[in-house]
CSV table of C-alpha atoms in Angstrom, one decimal:
chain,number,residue,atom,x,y,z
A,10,UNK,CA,94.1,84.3,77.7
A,11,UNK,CA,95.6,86.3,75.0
A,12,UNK,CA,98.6,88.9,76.1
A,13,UNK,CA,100.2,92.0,74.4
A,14,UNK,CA,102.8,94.7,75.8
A,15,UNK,CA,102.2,98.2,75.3
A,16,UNK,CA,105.1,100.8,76.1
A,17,UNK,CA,104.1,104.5,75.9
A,18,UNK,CA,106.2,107.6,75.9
A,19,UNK,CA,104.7,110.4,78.1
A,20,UNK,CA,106.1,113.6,79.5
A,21,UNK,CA,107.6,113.6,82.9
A,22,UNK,CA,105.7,117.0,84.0
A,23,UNK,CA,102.6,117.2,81.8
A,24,UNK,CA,101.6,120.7,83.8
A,25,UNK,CA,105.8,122.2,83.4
A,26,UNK,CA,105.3,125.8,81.9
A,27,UNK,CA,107.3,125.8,78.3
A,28,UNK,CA,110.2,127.5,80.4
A,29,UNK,CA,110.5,125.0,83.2
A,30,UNK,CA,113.6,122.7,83.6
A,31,UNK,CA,111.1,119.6,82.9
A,32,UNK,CA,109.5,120.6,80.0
A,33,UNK,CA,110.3,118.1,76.7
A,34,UNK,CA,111.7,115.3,79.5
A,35,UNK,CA,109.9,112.2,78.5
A,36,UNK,CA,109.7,108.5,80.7
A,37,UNK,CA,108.7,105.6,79.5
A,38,UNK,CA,104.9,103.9,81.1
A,39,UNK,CA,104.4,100.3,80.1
A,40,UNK,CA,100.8,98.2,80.1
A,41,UNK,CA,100.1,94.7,79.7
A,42,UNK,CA,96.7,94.0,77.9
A,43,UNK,CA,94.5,90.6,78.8
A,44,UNK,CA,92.3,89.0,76.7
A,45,UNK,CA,90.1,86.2,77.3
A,46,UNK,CA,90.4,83.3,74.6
A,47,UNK,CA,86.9,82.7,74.6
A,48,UNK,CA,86.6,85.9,72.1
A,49,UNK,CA,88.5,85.5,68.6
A,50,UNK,CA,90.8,88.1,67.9
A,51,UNK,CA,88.3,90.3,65.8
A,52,UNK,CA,85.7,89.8,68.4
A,53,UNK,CA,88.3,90.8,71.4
A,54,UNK,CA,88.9,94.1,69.4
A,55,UNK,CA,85.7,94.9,69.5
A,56,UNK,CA,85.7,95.0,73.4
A,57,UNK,CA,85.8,98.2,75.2
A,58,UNK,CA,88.6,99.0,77.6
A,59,UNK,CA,88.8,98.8,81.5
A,60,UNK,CA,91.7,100.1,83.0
A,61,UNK,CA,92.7,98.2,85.9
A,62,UNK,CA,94.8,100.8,88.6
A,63,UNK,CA,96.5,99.2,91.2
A,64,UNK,CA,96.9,99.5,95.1
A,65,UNK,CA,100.0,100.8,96.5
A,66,UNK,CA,101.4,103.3,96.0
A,67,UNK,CA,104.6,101.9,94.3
A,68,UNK,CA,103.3,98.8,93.3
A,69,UNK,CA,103.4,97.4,89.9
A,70,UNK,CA,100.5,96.7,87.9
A,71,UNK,CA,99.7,92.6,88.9
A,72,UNK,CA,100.9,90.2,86.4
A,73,UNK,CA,98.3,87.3,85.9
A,74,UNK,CA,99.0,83.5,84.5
A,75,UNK,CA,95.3,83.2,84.3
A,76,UNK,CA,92.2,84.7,84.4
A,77,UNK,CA,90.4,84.1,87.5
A,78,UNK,CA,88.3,86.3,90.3
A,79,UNK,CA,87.8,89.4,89.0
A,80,UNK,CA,89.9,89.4,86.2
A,81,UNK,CA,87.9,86.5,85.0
A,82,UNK,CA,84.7,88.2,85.5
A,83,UNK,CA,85.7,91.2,83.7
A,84,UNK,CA,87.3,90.0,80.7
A,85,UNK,CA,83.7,88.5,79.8
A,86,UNK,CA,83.2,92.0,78.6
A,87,UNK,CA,86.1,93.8,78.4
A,88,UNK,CA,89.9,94.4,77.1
A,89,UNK,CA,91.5,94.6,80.3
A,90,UNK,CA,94.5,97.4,80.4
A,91,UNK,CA,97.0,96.5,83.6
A,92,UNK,CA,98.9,99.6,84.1
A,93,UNK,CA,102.4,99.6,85.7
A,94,UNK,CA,101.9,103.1,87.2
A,95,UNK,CA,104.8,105.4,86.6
A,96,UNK,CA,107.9,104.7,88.4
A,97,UNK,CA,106.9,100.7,88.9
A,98,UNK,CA,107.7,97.3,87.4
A,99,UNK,CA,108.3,98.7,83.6
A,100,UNK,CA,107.5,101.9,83.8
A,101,UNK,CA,110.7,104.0,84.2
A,102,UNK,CA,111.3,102.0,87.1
A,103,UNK,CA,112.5,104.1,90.3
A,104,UNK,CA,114.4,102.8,93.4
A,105,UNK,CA,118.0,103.3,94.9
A,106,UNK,CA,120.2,102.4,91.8
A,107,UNK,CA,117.9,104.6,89.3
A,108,UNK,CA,117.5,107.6,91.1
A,109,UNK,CA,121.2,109.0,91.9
A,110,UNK,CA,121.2,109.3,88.3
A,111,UNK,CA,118.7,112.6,89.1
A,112,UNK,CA,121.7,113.8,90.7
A,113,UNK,CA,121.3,115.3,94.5
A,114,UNK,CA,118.7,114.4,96.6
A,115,UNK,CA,117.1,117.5,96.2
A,116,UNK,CA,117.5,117.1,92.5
A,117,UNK,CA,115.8,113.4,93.6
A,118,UNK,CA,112.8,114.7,95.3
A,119,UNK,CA,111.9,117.0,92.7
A,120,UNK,CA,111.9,114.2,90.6
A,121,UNK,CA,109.4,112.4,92.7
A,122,UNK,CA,107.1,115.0,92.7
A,123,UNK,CA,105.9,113.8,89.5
A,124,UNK,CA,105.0,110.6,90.5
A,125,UNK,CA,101.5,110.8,92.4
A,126,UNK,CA,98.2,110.8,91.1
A,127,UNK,CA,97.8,113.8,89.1
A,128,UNK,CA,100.4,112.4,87.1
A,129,UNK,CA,99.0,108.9,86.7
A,130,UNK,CA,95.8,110.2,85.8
A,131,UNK,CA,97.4,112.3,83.0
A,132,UNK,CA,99.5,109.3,81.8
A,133,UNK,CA,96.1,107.2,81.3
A,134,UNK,CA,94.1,109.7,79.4
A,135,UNK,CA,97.0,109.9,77.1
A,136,UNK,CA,97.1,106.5,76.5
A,137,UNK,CA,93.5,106.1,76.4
A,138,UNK,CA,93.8,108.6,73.5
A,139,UNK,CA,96.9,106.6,71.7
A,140,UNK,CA,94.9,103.2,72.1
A,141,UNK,CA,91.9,105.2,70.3
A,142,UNK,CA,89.6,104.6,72.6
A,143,UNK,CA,86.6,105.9,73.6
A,144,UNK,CA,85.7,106.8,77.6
A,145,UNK,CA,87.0,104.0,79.2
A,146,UNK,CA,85.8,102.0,82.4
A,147,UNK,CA,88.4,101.8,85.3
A,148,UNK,CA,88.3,100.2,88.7
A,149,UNK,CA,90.5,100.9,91.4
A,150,UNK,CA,91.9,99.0,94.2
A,151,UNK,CA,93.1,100.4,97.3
A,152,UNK,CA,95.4,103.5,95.7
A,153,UNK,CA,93.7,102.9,92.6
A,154,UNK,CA,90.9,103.8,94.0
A,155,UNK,CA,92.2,107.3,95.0
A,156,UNK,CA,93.7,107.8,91.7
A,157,UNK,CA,90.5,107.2,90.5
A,158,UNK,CA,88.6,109.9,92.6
A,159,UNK,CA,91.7,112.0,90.8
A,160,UNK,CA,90.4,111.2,87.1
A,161,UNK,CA,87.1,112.0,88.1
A,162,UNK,CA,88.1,115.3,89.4
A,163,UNK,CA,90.6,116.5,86.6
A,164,UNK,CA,89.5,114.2,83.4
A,165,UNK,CA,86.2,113.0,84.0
A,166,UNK,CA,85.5,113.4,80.1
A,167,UNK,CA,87.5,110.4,80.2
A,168,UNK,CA,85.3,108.1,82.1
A,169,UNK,CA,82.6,106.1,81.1
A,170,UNK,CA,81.8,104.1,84.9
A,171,UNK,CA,84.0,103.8,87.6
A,172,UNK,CA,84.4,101.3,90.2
A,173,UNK,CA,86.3,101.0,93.4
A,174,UNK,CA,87.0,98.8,96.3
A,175,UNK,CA,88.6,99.9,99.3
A,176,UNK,CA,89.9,103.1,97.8
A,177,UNK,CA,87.8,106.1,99.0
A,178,UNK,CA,90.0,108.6,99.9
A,179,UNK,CA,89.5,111.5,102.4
A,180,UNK,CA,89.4,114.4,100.1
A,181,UNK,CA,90.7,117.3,102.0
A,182,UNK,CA,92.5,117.3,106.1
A,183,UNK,CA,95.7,116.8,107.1
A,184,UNK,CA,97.6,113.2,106.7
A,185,UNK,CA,97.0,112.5,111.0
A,186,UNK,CA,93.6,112.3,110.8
A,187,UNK,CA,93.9,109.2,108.3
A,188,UNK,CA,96.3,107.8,110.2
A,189,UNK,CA,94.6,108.8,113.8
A,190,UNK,CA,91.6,106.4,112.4
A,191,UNK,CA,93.7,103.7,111.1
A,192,UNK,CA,95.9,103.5,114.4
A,193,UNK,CA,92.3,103.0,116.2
A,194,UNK,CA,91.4,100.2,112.9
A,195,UNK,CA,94.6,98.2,113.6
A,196,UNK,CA,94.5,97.8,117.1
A,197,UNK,CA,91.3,96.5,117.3
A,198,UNK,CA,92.2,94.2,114.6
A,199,UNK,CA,95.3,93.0,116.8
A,200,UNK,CA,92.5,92.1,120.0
A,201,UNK,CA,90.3,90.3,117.6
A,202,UNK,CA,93.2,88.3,116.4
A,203,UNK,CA,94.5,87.4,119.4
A,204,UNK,CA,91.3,86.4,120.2
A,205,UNK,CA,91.1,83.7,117.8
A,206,UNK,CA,94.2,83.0,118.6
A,207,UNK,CA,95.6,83.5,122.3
A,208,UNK,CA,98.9,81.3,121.8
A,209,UNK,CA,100.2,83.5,119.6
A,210,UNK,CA,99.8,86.4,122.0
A,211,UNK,CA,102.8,85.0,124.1
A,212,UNK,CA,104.7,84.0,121.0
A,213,UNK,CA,104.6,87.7,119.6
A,214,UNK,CA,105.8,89.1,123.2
A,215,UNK,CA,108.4,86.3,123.8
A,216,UNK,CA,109.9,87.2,120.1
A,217,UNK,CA,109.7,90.7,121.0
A,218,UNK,CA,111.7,90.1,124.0
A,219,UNK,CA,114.0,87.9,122.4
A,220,UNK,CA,114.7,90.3,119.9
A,221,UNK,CA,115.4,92.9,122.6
A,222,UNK,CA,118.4,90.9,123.7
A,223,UNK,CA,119.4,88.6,120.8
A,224,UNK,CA,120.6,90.4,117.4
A,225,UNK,CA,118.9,88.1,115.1
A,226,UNK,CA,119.4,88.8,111.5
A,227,UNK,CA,117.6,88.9,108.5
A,228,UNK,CA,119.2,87.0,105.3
A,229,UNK,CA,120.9,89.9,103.7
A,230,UNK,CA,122.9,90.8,107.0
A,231,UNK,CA,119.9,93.3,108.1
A,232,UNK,CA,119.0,92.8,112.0
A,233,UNK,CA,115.5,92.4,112.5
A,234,UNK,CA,114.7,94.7,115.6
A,235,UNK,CA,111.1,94.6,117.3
A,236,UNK,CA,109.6,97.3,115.5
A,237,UNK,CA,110.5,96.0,112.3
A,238,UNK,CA,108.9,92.8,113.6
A,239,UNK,CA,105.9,94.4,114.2
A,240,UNK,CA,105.6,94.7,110.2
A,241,UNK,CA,104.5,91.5,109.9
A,242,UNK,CA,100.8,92.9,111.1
A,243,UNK,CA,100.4,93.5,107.4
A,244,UNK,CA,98.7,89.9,107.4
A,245,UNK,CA,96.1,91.2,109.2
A,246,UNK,CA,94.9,93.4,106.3
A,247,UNK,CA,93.0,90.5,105.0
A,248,UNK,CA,90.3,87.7,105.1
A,249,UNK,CA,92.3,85.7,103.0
A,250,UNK,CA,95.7,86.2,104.3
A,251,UNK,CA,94.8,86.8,108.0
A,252,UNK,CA,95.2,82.9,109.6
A,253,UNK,CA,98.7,83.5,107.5
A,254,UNK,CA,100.1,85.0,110.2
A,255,UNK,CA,99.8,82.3,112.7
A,256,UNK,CA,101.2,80.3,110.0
A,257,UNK,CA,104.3,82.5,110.1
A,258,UNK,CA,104.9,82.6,114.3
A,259,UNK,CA,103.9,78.6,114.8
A,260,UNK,CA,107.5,77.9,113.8
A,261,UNK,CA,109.2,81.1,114.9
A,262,UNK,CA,112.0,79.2,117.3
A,263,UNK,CA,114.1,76.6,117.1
A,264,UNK,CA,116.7,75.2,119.6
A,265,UNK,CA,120.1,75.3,118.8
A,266,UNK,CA,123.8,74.4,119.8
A,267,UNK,CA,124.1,77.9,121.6
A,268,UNK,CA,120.2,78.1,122.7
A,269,UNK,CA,116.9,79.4,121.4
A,270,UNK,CA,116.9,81.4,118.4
A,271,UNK,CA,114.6,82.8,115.6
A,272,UNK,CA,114.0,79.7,112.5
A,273,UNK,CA,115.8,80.7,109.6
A,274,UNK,CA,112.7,79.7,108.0
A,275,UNK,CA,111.0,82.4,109.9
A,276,UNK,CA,113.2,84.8,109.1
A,277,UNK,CA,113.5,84.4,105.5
A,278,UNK,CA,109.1,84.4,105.6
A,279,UNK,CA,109.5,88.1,107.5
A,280,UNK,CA,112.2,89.5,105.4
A,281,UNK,CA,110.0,89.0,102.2
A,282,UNK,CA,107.4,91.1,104.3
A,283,UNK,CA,109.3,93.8,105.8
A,284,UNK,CA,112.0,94.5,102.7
A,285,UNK,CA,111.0,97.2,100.5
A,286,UNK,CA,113.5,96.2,98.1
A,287,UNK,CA,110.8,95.5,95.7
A,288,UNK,CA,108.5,98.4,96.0
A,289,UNK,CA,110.8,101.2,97.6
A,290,UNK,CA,108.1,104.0,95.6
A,291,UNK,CA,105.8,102.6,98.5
A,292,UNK,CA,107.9,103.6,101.4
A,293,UNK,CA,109.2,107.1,99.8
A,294,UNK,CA,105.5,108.4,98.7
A,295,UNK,CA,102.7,107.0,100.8
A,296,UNK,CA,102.3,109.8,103.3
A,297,UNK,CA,102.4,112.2,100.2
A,298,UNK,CA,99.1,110.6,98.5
A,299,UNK,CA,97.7,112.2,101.5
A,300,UNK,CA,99.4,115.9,100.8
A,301,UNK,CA,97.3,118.8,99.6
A,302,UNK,CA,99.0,122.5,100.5
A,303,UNK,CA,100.7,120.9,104.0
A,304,UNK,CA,103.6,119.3,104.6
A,305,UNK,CA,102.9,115.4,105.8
A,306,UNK,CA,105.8,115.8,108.2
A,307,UNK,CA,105.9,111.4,109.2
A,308,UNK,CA,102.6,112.0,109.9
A,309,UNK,CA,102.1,108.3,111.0
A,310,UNK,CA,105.5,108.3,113.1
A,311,UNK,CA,104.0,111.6,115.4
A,312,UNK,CA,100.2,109.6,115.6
A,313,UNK,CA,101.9,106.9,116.9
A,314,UNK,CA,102.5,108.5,120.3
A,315,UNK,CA,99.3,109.1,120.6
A,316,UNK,CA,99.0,105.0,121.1
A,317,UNK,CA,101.6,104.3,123.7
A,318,UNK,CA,100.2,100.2,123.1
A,319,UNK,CA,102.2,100.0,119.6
A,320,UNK,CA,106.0,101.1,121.3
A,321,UNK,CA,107.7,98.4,120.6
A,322,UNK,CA,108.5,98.6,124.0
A,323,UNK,CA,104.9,97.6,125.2
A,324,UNK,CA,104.4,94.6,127.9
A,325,UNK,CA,102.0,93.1,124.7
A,326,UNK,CA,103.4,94.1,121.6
A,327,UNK,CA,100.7,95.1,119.1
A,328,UNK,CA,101.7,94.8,115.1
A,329,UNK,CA,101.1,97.5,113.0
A,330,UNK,CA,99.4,98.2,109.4
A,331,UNK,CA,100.8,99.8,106.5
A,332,UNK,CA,102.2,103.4,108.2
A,333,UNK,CA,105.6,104.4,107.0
A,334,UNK,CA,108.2,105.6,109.9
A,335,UNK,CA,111.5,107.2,109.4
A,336,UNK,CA,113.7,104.2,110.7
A,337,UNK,CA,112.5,102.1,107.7
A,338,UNK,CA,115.5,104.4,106.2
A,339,UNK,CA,117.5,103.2,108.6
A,340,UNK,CA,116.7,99.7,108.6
A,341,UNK,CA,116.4,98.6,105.4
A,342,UNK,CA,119.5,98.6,103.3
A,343,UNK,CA,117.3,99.3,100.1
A,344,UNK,CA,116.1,102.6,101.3
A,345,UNK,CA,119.5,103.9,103.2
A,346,UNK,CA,120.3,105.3,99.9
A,347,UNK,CA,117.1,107.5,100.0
A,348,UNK,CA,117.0,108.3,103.5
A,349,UNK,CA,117.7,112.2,102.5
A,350,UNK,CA,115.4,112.2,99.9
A,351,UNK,CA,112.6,110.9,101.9
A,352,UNK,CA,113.3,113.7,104.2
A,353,UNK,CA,113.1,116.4,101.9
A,354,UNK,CA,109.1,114.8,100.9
A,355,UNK,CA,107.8,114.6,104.3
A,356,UNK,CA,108.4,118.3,104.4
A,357,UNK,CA,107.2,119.8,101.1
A,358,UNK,CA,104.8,121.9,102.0
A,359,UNK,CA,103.6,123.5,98.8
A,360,UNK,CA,101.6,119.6,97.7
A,361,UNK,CA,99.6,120.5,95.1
A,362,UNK,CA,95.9,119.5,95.5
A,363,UNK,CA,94.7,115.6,94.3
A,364,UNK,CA,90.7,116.4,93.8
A,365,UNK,CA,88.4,118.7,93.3
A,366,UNK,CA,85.6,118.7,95.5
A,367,UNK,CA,83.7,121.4,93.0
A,368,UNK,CA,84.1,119.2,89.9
A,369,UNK,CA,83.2,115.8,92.0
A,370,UNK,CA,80.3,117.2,93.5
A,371,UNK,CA,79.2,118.1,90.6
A,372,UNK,CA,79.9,114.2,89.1
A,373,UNK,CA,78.2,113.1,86.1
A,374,UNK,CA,80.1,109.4,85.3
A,375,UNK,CA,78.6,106.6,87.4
A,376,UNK,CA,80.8,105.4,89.9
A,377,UNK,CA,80.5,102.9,92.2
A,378,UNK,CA,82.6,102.0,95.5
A,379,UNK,CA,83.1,98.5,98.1
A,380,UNK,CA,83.2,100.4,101.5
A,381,UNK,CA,84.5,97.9,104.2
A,382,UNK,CA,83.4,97.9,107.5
A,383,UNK,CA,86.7,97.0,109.1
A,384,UNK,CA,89.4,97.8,107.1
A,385,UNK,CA,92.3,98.5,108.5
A,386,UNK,CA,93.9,100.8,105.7
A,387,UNK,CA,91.6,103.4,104.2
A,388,UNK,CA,88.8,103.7,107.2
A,389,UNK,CA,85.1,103.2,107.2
A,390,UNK,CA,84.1,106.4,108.5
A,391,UNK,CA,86.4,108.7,106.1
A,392,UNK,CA,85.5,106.3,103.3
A,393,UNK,CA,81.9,107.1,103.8
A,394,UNK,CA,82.7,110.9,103.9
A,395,UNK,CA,84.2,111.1,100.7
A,396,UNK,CA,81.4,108.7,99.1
A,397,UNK,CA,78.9,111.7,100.2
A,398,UNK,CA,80.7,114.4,98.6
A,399,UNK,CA,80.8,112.8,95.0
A,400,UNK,CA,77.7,113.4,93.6
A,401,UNK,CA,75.6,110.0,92.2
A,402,UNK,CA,78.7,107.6,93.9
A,403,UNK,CA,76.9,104.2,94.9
A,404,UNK,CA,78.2,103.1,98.2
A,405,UNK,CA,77.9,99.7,98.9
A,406,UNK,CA,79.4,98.6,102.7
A,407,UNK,CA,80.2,95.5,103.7
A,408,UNK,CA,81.1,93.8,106.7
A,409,UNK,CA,82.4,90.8,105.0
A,410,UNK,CA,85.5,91.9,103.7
A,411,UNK,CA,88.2,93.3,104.4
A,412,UNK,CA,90.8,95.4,102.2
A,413,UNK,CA,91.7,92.2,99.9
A,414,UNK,CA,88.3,91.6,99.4
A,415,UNK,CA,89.0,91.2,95.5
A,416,UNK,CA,91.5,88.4,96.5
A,417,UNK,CA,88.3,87.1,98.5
A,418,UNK,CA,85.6,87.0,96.1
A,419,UNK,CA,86.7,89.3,93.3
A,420,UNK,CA,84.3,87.8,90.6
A,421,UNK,CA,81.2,88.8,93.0
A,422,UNK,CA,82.5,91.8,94.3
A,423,UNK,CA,83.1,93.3,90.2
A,424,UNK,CA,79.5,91.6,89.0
A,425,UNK,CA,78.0,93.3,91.8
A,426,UNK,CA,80.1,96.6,91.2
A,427,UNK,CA,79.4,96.6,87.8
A,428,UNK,CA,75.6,96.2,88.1
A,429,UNK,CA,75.1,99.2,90.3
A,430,UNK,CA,76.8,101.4,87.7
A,431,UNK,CA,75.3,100.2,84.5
A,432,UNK,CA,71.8,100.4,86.6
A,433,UNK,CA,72.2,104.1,86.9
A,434,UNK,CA,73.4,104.4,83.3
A,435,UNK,CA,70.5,102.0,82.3
């Protein structure tokens, strides 16, 4: 493959009034572009564009070292754009060293207002327009997928086809409901686990109990407590990544000069999946992709009494998803710093709104969306919902993924994607 680095300058508030504080203020959105070496250089730009919108949020665009899966499918036909969205890898990059630099943590949180969709949408179409291109083709992953539902609503003149997997959002309710669903997704996820593999049903209690009276400590001086533990569930997100997890708790213990403890092989494995060190973005703004006129209010952390079987003080310990809980900025030394900050998002109340159900159901681009039966991060049922309410979206469900499905079979899943929406268009 061919590489080259684009770096854009974009307003931090493109809606400020011309009197607002923000107005002029400027960050910086960087995008690496792959190109397949089967096309010569005059051929390649040729290609249209597909802009590639990742999962998250707060995750950088994905940096490839080859084409393969669906990156590899797609580059048959396209100049692929990976966006780091704004406030990831080189895009004005945000976390706890950048931010003071805002000034207060009010001063902070103000600033993050201007990192959610609405924003990334508007940073794409003016880079679509500086890269001279015409409507573009994006496909969204996960977030992306949601931040695509946002173009379509605000800057559909911008689209030429649309694809999504796992990434219908619910277009309108309060934040519980999503998580209500997902609570419901996860748990039965942990029982068909277990199923498969009963051992580690023991192993997961007998570290949880083990952590209850043993500080064990993550490298980096952080103690690992139970419900931090229970992070690890992320594995179960996955087809691909799922048998990881019993990967991870087969060597959990080890015995030592002063008795049983936690494998520092272990814990090095679970600190690289509980630190948000890397990706703090994630942990400050998730609840808020789900804000439109209410306050989110750790909408996950009040849900979660409603399911008494995730307390990390449950006789069987179930693990948990993706949810974000106000102890993460407690726990993890890489979000202490923003502990006031995250406060002061969880209760904005005045969220401006992410779609427009007029303009989507009145939808004109061909779009196309990979519905998963059992995914355990943006649910079936509410998936389905919003695939109703945009008018001409292709559905296609499938109960052989689950949310990585691209990481499963990304070269079918975008052929068969792309198909759909270049049927309707044909």
């Amino acid at each position: 493959m061919r590489t080259a680095e684009h770096y854009f300058t974009v307003p931090l508030d493109h809606f400020a009034s011309p009197d607002a504080g923000t107005a002029g203020e400027t960050i910086t959105v960087f995008a690496r572009e792959y190109v397949s070496a089967e096309h010569s250089e005059a051929a390649a730009a040729a290609l249209p564009w597909l802009l590639y919108l990742q999962g998250g949020p707060g995750g950088r665009g994905n940096r490839f070292t080859a084409l393969g899966g669906w990156s590899k499918a797609a580059a048959k036909d396209f100049r692929i754009l990976m966006l780091d969205q704004r406030g990831t890898g080189l895009s004005s990059p945000v976390d706890r060293n950048t931010l003071p630099a805002r000034g207060d943590a009010a001063a902070q949180a103000r600033y993050l207002e201007h990192f959610r969709a609405d924003s990334i949408v508007a940073d794409a179409e003016l880079i679509r327009q500086a890269l001279g291109s015409e409507p573009w083709s994006i496909y969204g992953q996960s977030y992306g997928g949601f931040c695509a539902l946002t173009y379509l609503s605000f800057a559909p003149a911008g689209l030429r086809e649309v694809l999504i997997t796992g990434g219908l959002a619910p277009l309108n309710g309060p934040a519980d409901r999503v998580y209500r669903e997902t609570f419901k997704r996860v748990a039965a996820r942990n029982a068909q686990y277990f199923g498969w593999y009963p051992e580690d049903r023991e192993t997961v209690n007998r570290i949880a109990r083990h952590l209850r009276g043993t500080d064990e400590f993550l490298p980096g001086g952080e103690r690992l407590t139970v419900e931090r533990f229970q992070m690890v569930g992320s594995y179960l997100g996955g087809n691909t990544r799922v048998d990881g997890l019993h990967n991870l708790l087969e060597d959990a213990f080890v015995e030592t000069a002063v008795g049983v403890r936690l494998s520092d092989a272990f814990l090095e494995q679970v600190r690289s999946l509980v630190s948000r060190a890397a990706n703090p973005l994630y942990a400050l703004m998730h609840e808020s992709i789900y804000g439109q006129g209410m306050a989110t209010d750790w909408a996950a952390w009040r849900v979660l009494r409603e399911f008494p079987e995730f307390s990390p003080e449950a006789p069987d310990v179930l693990l948990t998803g993706e949810m974000v809980y106000p102890w993460y900025f407690e726990q993890d030394k890489a979000l202490r710093p923003l502990k006031e900050v995250a406060e002061l998002l969880a209760a904005k109340a005045d969220w401006k709104p992410l779609y427009d159900p007029a303009q989507l159901a009145a939808n004109t681009v061909p779009a196309a969306a990979a519905v998963y039966h059992d995914d355990i991060y943006v649910e079936h049922g509410l998936s389905l919902e919003t695939a109703a309410a945009v008018r001409g979206l292709q559905a296609w469900e499938s109960g052989d993924f689950h949310h990585d499905g691209i990481a499963d079979d990304g070269e079918a899943i975008f052929g068969r994607l792309l198909g759909m929406v270049r049927s309707v268009r044909s």
